[in-house]
Short mmCIF file of C-alpha atoms in Angstrom, two decimals:
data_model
loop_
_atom_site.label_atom_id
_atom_site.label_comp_id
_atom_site.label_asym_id
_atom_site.label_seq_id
_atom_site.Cartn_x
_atom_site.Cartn_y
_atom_site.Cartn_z
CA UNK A 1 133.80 168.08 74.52
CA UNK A 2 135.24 169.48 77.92
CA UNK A 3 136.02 167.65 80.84
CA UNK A 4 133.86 169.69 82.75
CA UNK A 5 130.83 169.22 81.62
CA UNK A 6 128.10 168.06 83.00
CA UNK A 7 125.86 164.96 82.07
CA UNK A 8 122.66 164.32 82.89
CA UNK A 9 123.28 162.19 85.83
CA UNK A 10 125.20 164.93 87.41
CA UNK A 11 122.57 167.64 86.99
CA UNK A 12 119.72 165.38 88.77
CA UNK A 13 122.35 164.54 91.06
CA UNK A 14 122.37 168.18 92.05
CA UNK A 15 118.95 168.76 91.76
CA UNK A 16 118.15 166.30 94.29
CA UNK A 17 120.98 167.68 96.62
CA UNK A 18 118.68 170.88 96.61
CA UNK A 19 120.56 173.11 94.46
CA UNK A 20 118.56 175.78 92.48
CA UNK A 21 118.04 175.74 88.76
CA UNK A 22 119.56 179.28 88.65
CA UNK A 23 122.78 178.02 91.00
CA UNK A 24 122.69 175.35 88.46
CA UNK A 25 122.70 176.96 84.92
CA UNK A 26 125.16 179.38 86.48
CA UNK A 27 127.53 176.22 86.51
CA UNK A 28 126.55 174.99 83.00
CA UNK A 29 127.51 179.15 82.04
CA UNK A 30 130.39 178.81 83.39
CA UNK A 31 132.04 175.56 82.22
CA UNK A 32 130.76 176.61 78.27
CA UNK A 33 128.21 173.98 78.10
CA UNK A 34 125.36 176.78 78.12
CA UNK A 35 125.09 180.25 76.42
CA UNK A 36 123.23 181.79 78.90
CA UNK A 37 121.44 181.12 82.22
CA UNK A 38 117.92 181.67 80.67
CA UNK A 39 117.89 179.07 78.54
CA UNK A 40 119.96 176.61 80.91
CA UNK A 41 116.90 177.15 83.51
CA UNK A 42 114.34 176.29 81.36
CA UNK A 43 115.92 173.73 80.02
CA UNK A 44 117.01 172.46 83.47
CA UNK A 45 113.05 173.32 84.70
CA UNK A 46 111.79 169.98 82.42
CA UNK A 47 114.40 167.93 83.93
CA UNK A 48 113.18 168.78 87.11
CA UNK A 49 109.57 168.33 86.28
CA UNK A 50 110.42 165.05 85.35
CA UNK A 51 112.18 163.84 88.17
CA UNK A 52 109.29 165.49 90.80
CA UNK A 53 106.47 163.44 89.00
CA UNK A 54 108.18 160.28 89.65
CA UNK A 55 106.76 161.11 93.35
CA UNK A 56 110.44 159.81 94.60
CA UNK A 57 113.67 161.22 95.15
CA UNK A 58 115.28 159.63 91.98
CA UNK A 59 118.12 160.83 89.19
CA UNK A 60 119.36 159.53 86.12
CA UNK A 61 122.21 157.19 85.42
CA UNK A 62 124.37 156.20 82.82
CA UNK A 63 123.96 152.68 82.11
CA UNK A 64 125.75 152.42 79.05
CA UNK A 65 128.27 154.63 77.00
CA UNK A 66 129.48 154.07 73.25
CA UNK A 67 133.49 155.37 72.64
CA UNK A 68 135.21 155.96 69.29
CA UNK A 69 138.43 154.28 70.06
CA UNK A 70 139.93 157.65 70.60
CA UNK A 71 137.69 158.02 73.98
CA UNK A 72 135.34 160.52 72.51
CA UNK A 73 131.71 159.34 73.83
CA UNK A 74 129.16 158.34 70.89
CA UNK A 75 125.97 158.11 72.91
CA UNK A 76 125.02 157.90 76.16
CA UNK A 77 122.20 155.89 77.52
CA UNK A 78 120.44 156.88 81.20
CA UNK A 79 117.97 155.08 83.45
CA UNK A 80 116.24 156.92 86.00
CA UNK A 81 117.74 155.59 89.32
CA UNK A 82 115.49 155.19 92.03
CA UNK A 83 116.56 154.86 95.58
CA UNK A 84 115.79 151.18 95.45
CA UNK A 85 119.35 150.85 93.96
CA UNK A 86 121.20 152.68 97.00
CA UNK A 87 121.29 148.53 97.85
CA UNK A 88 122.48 147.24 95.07
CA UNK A 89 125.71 145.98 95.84
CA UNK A 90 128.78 147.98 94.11
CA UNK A 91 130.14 144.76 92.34
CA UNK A 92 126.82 144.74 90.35
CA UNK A 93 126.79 146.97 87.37
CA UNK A 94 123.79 147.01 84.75
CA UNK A 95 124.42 144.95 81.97
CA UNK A 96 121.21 145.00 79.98
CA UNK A 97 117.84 147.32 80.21
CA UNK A 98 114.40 145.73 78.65
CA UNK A 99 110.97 147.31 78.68
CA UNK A 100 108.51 145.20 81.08
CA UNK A 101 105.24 144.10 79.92
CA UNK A 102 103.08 146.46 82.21
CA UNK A 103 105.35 149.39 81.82
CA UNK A 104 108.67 150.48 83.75
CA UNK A 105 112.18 148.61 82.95
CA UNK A 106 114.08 145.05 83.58
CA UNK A 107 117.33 145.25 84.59
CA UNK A 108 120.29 142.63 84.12
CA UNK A 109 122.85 142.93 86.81
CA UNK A 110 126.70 141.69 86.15
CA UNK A 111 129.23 141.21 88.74
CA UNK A 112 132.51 142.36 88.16
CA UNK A 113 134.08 140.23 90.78
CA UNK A 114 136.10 137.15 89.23
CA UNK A 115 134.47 134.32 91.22
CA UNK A 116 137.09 132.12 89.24
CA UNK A 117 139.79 133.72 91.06
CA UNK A 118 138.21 133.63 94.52
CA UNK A 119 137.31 130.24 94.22
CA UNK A 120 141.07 129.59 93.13
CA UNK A 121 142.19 131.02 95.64
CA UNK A 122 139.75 129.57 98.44
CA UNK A 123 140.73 125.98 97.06
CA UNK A 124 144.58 126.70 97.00
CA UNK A 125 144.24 127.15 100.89
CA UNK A 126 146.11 124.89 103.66
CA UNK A 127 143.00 122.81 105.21
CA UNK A 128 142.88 123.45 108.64
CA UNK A 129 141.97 120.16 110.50
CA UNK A 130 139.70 120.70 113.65
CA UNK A 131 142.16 119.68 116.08
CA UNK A 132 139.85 118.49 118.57
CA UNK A 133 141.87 118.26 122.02
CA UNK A 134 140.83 115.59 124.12
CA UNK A 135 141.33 115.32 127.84
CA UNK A 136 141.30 111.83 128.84
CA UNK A 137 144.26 109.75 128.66
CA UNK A 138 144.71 107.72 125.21
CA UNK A 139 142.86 104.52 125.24
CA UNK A 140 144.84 101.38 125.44
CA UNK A 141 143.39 97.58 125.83
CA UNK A 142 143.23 94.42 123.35
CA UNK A 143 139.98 94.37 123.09
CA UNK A 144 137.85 96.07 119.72
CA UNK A 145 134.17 96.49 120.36
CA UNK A 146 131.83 96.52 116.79
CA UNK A 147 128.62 97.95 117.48
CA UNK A 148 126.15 96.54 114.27
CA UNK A 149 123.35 99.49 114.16
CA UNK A 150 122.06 98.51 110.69
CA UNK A 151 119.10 99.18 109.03
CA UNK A 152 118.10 102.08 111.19
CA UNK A 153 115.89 104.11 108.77
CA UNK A 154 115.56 107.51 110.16
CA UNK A 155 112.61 109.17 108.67
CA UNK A 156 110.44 105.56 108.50
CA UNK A 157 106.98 106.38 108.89
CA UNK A 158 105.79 102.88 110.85
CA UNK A 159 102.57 100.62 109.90
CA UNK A 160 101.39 97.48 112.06
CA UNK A 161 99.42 96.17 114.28
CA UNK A 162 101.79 97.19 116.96
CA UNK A 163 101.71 100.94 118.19
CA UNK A 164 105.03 101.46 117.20
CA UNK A 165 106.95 104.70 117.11
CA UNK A 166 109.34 106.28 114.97
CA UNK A 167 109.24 109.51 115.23
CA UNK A 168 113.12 111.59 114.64
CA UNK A 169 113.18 111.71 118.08
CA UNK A 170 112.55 108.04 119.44
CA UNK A 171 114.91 106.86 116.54
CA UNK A 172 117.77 108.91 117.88
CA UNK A 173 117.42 108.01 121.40
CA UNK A 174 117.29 104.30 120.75
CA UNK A 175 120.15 104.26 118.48
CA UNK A 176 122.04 106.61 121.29
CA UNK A 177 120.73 104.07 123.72
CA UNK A 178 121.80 100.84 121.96
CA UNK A 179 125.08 102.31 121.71
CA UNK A 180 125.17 103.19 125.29
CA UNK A 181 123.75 99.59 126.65
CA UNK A 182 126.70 97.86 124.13
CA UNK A 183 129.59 99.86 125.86
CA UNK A 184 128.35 99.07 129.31
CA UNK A 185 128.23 95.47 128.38
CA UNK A 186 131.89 95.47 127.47
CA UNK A 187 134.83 94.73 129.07
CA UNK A 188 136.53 98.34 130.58
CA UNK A 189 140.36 97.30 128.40
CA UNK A 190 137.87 97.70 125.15
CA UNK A 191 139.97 100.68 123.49
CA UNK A 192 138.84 101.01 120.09
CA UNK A 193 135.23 100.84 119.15
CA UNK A 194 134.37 99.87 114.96
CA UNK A 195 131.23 101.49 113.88
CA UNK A 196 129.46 100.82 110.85
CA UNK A 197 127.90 103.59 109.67
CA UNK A 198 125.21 103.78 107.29
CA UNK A 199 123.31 100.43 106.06
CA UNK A 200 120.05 102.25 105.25
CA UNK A 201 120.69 104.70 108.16
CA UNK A 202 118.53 106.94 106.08
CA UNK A 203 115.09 106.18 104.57
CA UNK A 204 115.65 108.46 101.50
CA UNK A 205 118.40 108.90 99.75
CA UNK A 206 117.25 112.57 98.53
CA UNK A 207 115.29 114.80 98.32
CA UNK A 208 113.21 112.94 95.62
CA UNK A 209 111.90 111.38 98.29
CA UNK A 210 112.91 107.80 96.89
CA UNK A 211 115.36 105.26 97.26
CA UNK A 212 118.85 105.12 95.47
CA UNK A 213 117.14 103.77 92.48
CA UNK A 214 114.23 105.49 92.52
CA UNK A 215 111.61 103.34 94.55
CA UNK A 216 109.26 106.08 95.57
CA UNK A 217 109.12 105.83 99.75
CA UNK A 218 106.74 107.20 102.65
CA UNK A 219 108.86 109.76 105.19
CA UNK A 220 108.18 111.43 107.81
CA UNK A 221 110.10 115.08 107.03
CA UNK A 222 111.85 116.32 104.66
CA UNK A 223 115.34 115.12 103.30
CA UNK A 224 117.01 118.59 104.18
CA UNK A 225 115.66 118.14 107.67
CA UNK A 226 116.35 114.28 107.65
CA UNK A 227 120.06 114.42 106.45
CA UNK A 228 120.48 117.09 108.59
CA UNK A 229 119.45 115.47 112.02
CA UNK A 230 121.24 112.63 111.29
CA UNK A 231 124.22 113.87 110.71
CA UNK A 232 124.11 115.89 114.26
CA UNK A 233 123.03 112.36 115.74
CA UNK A 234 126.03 110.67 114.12
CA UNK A 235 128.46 113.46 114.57
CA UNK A 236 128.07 113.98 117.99
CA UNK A 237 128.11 110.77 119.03
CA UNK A 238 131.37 110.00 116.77
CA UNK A 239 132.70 112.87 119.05
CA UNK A 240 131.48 112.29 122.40
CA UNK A 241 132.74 108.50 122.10
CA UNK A 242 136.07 109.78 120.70
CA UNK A 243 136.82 110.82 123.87
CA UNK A 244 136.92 107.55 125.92
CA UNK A 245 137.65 105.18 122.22
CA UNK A 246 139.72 105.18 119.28
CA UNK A 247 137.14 104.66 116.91
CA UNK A 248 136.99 103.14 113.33
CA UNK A 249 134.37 104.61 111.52
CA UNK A 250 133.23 102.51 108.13
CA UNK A 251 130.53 104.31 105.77
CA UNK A 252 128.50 100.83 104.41
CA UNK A 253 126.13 102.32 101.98
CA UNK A 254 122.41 100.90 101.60
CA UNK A 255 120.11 100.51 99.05
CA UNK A 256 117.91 102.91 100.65
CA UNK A 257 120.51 105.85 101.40
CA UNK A 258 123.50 105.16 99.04
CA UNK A 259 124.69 108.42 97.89
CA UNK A 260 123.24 110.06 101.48
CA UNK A 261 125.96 107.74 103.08
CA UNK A 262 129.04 108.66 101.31
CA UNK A 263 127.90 112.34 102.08
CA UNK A 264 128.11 111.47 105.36
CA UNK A 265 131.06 109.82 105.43
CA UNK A 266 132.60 113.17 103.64
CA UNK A 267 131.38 115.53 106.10
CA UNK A 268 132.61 113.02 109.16
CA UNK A 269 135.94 112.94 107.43
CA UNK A 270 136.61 116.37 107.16
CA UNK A 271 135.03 116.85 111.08
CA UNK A 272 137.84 114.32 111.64
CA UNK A 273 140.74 115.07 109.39
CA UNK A 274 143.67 114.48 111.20
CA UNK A 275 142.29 113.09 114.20
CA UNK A 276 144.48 110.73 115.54
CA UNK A 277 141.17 109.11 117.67
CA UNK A 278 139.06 109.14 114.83
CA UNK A 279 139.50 106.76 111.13
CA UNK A 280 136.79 106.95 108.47
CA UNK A 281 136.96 104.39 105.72
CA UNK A 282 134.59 106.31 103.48
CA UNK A 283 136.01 104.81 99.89
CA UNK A 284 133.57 104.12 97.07
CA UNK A 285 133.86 100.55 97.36
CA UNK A 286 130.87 98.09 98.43
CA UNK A 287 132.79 95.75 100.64
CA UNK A 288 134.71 97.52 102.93
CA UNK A 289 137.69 95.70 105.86
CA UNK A 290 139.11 96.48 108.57
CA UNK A 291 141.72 95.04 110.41
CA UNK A 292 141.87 94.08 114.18
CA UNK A 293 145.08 92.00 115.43
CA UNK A 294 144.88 88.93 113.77
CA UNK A 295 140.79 89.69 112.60
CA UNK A 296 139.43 90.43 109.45
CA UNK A 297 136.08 92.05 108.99
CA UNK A 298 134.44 93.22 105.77
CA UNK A 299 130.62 94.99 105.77
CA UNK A 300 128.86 95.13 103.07
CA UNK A 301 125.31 96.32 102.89
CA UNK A 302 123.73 92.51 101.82
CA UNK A 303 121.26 93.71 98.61
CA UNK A 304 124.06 93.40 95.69
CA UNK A 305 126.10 90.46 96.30
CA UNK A 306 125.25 86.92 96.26
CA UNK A 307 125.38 85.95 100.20
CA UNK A 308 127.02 82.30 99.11
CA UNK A 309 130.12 84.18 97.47
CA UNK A 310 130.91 86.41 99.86
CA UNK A 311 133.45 83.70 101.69
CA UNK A 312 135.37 83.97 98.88
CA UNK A 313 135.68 87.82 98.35
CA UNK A 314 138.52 88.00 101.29
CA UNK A 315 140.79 86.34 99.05
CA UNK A 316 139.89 87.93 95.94
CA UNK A 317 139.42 92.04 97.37
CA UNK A 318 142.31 92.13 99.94
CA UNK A 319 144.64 89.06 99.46
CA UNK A 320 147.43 90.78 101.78
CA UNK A 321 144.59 91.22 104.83
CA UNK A 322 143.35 87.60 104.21
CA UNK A 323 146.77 85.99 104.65
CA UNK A 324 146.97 87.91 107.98
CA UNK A 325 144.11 87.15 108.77
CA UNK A 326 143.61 84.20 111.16
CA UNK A 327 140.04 85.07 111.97
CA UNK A 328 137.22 86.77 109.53
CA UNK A 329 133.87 87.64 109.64
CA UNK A 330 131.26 89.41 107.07
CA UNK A 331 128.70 91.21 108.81
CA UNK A 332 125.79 92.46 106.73
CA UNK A 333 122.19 94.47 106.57
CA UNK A 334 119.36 94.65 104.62
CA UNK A 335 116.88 91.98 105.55
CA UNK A 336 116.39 93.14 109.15
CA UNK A 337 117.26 89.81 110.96
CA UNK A 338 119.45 87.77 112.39
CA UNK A 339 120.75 84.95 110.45
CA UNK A 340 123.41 82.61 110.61
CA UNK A 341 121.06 79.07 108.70
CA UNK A 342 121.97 76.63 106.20
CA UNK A 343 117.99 77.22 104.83
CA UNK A 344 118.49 80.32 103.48
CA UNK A 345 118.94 80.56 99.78
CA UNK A 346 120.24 77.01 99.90
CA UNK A 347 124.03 76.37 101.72
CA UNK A 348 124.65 79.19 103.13
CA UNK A 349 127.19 78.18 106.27
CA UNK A 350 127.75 79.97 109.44
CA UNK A 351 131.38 79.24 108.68
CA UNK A 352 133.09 78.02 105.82
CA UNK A 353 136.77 77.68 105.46
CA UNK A 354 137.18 79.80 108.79
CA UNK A 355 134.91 82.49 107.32
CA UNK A 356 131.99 83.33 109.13
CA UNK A 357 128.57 85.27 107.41
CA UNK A 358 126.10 86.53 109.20
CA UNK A 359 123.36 88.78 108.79
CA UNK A 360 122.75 91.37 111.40
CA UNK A 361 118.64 92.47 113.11
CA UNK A 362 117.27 95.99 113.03
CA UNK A 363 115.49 98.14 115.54
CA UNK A 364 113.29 99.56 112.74
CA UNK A 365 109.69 99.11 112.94
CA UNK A 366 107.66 97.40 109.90
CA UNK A 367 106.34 99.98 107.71
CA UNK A 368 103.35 99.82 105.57
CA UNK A 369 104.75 98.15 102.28
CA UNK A 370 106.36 95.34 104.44
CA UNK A 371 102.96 94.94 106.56
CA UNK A 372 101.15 94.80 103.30
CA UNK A 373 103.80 91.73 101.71
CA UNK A 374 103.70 90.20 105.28
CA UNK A 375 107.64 91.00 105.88
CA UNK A 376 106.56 91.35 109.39
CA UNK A 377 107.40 89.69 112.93
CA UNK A 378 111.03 90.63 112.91
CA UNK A 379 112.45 90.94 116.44
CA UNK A 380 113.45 94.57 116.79
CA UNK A 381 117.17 94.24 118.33
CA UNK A 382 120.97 95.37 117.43
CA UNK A 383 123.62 93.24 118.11
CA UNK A 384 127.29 94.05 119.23
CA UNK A 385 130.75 91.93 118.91
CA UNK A 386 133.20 92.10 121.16
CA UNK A 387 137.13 90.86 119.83
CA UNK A 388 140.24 90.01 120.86
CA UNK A 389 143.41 91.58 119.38
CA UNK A 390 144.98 87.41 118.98
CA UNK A 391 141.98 85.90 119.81
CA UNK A 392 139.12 86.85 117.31
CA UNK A 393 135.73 87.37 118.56
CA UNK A 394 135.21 86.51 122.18
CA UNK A 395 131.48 87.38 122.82
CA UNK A 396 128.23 88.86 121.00
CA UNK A 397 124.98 90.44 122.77
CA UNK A 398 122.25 92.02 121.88
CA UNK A 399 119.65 95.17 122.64
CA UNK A 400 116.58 94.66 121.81
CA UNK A 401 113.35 96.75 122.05
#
């Protein structure tokens, strides 16, 4: 077979650039693969016919050739090509042609790319941290402010009495303004601000539209649109404080928004990686500690642990911290109150053997299955903690609704 001859593809290739069938068969003459331009023309007069009744400019293409293992070509198989696949990407060759139901042809695409090795090679990268360059001076002071937003359930959907609203947009601006109120309370030598993050900050935990075990919920959007906002709202305040704080970021993960948490905590620590303002604890463990001077504090989210233990976990979880430690506090979610009482679930102590528990109130509004089992009459507030770097805690407010 000779080099030069033409295929099928090629002809309607040059049948569709205008050329004549005589101009044509003159070609095919010429390069041996016809006897004589007669017969070439009629021949090439069918293929012609063929293409024009497809009422588009289209050619054939070979979509799959069979070799001896010597080169020579077998059999050929061509698809009519219509101009539909001028947009088919070059790394997409036909893999597979089937006959569809009502007539016409499926086609199976492969990519000859090697996503492996792009992928390899996107992963074997230097990470780039964001370098965020700050222009106030570096904070310095003794005194840590811990601002307890717990329990804020973005994406509630509220039912009482009460006209209460909790739409994306109020919930933002009071959490933006509880945070705002708690800083102008404090001291101006606070330097570093501790921020809990998380504590059934979400509603849903995806976009099942249920809790982290499944409890079906009522929402208000979307979890796409839900994780999304709240991660601006989070983010952007994370940054906008970093510039007048050090901040301490811990990811406390609820029992409504569990795995939503830790991927927020992910994205805020690769926002943050390398920050030098900026510290997310985002580990996969339920009680979480952070050091202050001589304080100890450990959040945990309040729905797995039994409340009357959780003097003793300091000890047990981070025996190097405890001995430090000459003051610690727990601080937990969950019920959506404040609560520091010996009548709850029988001995629980506001402080016991100089560990204090305490349960921290919500500025979510009651929602229909709590109106319904009468969990209802909760003062809406957040509360914040101001502490000493030798001292422990030296003061605690609140902002209420």
């Amino acid at each position: 077979m000779s080099a030069n001859k033409l295929n099928i593809g090629e002809i309607s290739e040059l049948i569709i650039q205008g050329q004549s069938n005589s101009q044509i068969a003159l070609k095919m003459v010429a390069n041996g693969q016809e006897q004589n331009v007669d017969t070439a023309s009629k021949g090439l007069g069918v293929l012609r016919r063929l293409l024009e009744n497809g009422n588009s400019n289209e050619a054939m293409m070979l979509v799959k050739q069979v070799q001896t293992g010597e080169g020579k070509v077998l059999t050929e198989t061509y698809a009519r090509r219509s101009v539909q696949d001028e947009a088919i990407p070059e790394h997409l060759k036909i893999d597979r042609l089937t006959t569809a139901p009502g007539g016409g042809q499926w086609r199976k695409y492969k990519s000859t790319i090697d996503s492996g090795a792009i992928l390899k090679e996107e992963l074997l990268k230097n990470v780039q941290p964001l370098n965020i360059v700050y222009t106030t001076p570096e904070p310095t002071g003794d005194l840590a402010l811990e601002i307890m937003l717990t329990d804020h359930h973005f994406g509630k959907i509220p039912f009482s009495y009460k006209d209460e609203d909790w739409t994306l947009a109020n919930a933002k601006r009071e959490y933006l303004d509880a945070v705002e109120y708690h800083i102008s309370q404090a001291p101006e030598n606070v330097s570093t601000l501790i921020l809990p993050i998380g504590n059934d900050l979400l509603h849903i935990n995806s976009n099942t539209g249920s809790t982290k075990k499944g409890t079906a919920m009522e929402y208000s959007t979307n979890y796409h649109r839900l994780y999304s906002f709240v991660r601006e709202v989070v983010a952007g305040s994370v940054l906008s404080l970093s510039e007048r704080f050090k901040i301490k970021v811990v990811i406390v993960p609820g029992n409504h928004d569990e795995d939503a948490c830790y991927r927020l905590g992910d994205y805020l620590e690769g926002v943050f990686y390398g920050s030098d303002r900026v510290k997310v604890d985002n580990s996969g463990h339920d009680r979480k500690y952070i050091e202050w001077g001589n304080t100890l504090l450990m959040f945990t989210h309040g729905e797995k642990v039994n409340i009357q233990k959780l003097h003793d976990s300091f000890s047990t979880d981070v025996p190097n911290k405890n001995g430090r430690a000459k003051y610690r506090y727990a601080h937990i979610g969950h019920l959506h109150k404040n609560m520091k009482s010996e009548t709850w679930r029988k001995n629980i102590k506001d402080e016991y053997l100089g560990t204090e528990v305490e349960i921290c109130p919500s500025l979510s509004p009651t929602d229909n299955w709590h109106h319904d089992n009468l969990y209802v009459g909760n003062q809406r507030r957040t509360k914040a903690f101001l502490y000493s770097y030798t001292r422990g805690k030296v003061s605690e407010w609140y902002y209420s609704i």
